[in-house]
PDB file of C-alpha atoms in Angstrom:
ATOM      1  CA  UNK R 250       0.000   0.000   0.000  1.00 67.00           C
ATOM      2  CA  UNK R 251       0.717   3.559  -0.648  1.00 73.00           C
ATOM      3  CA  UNK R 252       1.483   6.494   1.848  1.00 78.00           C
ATOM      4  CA  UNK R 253      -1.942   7.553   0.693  1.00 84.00           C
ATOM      5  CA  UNK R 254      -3.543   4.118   1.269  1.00 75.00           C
ATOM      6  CA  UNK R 255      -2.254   3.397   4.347  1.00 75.00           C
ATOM      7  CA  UNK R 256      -3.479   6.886   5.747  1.00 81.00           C
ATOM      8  CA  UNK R 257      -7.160   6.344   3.908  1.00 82.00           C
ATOM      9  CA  UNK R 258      -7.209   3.418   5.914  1.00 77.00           C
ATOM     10  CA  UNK R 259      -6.380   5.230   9.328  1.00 79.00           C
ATOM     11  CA  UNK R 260      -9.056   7.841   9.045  1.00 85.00           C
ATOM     12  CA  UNK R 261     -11.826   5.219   7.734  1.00 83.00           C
ATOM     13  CA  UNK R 262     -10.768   2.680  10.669  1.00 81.00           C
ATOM     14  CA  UNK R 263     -11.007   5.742  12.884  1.00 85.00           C
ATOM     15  CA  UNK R 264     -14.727   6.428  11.951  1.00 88.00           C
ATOM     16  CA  UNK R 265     -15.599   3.246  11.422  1.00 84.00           C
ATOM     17  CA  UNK R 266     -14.474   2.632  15.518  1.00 83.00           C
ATOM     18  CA  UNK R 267     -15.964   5.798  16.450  1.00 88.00           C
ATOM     19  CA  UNK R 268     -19.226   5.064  15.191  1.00 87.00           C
ATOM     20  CA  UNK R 269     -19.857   1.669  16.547  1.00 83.00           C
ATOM     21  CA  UNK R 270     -18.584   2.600  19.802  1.00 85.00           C
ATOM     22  CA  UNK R 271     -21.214   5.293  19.709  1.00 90.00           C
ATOM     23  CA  UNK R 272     -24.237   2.860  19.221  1.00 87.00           C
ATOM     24  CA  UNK R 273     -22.564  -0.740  20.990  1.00 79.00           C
ATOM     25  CA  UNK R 274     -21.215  -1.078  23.976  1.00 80.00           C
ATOM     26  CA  UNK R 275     -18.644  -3.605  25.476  1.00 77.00           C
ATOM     27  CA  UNK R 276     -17.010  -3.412  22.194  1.00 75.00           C
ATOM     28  CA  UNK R 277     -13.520  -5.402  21.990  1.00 74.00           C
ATOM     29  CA  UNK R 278     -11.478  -4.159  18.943  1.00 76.00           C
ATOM     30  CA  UNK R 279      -8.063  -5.965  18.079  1.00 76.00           C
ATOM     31  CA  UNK R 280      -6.251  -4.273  15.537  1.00 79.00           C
ATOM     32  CA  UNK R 281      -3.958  -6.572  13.291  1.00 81.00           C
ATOM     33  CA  UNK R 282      -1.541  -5.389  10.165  1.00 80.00           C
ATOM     34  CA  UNK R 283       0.080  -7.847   7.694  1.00 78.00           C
ATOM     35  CA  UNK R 284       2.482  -8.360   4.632  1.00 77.00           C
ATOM     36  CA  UNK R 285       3.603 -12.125   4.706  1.00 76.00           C
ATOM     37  CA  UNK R 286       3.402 -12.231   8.869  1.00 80.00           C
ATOM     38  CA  UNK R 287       0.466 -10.491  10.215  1.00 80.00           C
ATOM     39  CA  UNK R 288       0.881  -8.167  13.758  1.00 79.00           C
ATOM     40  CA  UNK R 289      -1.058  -7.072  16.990  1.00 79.00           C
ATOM     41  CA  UNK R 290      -0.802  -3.306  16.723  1.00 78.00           C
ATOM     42  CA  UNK R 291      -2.822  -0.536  18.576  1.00 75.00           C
ATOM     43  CA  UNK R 292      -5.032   1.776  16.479  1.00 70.00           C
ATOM     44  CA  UNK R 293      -2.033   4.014  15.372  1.00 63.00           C
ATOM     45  CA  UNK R 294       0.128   2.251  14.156  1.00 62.00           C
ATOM     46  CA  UNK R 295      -0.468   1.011  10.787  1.00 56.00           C
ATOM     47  CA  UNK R 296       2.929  -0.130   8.784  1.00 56.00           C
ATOM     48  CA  UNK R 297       4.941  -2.356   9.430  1.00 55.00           C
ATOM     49  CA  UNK R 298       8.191  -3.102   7.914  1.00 56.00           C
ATOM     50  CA  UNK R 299       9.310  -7.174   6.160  1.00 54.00           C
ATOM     51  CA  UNK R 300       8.410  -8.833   3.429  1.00 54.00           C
ATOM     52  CA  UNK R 301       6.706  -7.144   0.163  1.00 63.00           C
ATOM     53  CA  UNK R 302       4.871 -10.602   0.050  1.00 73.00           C
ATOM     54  CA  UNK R 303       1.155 -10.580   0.956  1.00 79.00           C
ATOM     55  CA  UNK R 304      -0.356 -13.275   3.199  1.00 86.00           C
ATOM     56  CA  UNK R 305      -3.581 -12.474   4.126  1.00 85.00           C
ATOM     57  CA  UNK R 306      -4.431 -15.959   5.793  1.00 88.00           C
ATOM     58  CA  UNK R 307      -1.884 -14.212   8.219  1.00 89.00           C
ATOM     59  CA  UNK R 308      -3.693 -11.668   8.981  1.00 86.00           C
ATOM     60  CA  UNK R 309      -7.048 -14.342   9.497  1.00 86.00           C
ATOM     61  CA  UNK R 310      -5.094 -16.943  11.503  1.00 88.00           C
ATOM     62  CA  UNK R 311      -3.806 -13.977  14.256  1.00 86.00           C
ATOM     63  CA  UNK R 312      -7.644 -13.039  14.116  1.00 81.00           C
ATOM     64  CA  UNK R 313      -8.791 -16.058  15.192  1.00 80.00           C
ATOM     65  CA  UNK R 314      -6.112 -16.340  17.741  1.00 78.00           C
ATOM     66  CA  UNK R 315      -6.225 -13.246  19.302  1.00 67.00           C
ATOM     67  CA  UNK R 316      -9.760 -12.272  19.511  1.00 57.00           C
ATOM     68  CA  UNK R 317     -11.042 -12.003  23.515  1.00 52.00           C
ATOM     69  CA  UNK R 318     -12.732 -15.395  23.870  1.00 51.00           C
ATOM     70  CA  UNK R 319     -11.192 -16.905  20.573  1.00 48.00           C
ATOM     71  CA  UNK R 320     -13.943 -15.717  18.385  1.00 48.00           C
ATOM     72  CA  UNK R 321     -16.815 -17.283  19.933  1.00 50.00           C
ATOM     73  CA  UNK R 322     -20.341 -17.216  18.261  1.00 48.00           C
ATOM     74  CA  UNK R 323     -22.082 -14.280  19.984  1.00 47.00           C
ATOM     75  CA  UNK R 324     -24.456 -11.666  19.047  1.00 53.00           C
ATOM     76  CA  UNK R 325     -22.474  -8.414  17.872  1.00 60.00           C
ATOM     77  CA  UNK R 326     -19.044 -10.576  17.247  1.00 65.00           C
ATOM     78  CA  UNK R 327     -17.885  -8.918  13.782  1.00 68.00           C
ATOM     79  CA  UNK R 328     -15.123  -8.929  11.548  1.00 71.00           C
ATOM     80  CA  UNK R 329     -13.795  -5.263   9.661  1.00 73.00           C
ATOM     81  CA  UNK R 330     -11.110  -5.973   7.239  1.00 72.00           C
ATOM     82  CA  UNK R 331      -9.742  -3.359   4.632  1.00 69.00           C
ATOM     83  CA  UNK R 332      -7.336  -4.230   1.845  1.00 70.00           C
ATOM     84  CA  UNK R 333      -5.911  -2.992  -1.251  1.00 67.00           C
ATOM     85  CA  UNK R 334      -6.821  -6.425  -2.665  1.00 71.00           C
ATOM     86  CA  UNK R 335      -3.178  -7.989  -2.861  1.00 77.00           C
ATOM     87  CA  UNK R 336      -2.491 -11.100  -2.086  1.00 81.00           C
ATOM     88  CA  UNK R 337      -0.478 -14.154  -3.351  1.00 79.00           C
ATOM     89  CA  UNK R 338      -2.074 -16.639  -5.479  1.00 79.00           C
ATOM     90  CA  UNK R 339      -1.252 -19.547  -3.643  1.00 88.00           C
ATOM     91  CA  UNK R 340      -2.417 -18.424  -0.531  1.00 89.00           C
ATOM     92  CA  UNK R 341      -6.258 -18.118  -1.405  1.00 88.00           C
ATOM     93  CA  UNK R 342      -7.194 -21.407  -0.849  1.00 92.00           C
ATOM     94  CA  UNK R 343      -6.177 -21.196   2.718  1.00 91.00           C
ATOM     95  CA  UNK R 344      -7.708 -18.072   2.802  1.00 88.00           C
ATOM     96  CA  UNK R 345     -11.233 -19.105   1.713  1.00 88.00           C
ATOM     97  CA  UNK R 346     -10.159 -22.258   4.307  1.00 92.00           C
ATOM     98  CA  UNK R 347     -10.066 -19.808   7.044  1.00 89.00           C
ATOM     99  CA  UNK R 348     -13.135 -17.562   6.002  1.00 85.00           C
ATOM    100  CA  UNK R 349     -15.024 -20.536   5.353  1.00 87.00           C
ATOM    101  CA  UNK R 350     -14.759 -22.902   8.318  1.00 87.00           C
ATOM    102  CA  UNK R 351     -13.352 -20.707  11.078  1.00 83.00           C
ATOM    103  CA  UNK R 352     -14.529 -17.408  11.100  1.00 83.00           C
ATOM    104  CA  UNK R 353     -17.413 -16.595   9.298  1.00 80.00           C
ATOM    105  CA  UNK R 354     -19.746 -19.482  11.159  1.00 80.00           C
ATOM    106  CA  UNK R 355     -18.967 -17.864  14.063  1.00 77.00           C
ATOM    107  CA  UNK R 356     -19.700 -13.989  12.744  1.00 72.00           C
ATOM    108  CA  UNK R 357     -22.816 -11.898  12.453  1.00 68.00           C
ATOM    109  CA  UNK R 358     -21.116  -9.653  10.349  1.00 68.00           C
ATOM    110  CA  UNK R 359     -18.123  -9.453   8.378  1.00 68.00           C
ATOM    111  CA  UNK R 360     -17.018  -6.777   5.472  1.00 66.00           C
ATOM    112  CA  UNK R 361     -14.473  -6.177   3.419  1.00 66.00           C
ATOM    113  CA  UNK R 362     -13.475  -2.750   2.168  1.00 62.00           C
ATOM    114  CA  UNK R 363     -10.807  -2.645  -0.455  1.00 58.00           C
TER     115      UNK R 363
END
């Protein structure tokens, strides 16, 4: 991603937050960033520095680790995940593995924003 990108991102995860911590409460947010290793970051910090290989199974596998509970199917547990659409090839599969069978059973929402 871009300078550009990577700061679009930052201000629409920043309203995105704001918003549905203005009409939920008890919201848990876990923040994770990825090129071929995905990361636990806080809200502001969004690069990180590695490999100009995307692996966005990465990204899904930390998600499913680190969420409070271990992603559990509850009312309100959602999934927010913006992208500038790379990825490698061979690593779809696993990805649509991942969406598939591990996450999105246990979501009531999930979206994508690329």
């Amino acid at each position: 991603m871009t300078d550009e990108q990577k700061e679009i991102v930052r201000i629409e995860a920043f309203w995105i937050d704001t918003w549905i911590k203005a009409h939920y409460k008890g919201v848990d947010t876990v923040y994770i960033i990825h090129d071929a290793v995905a990361h636990e970051v806080d809200e502001t910090r969004s690069t990180i520095r590695g490999s100009r290989r995307t692996k966005i199974s990465s990204a899904y596998e930390l998600a499913r680790r680190s969420s409070p509970g271990s992603i559990r199917p509850i009312s309100g547990t959602s999934m927010r995940f913006i992208s500038d659409g790379d990825n490698w090839g061979d690593d779809i599969p696993h990805c649509i593995e991942l969406l598939n069978e591990k996450l999105l059973p246990k979501l009531t929402c999930s979206v994508m924003v690329k």
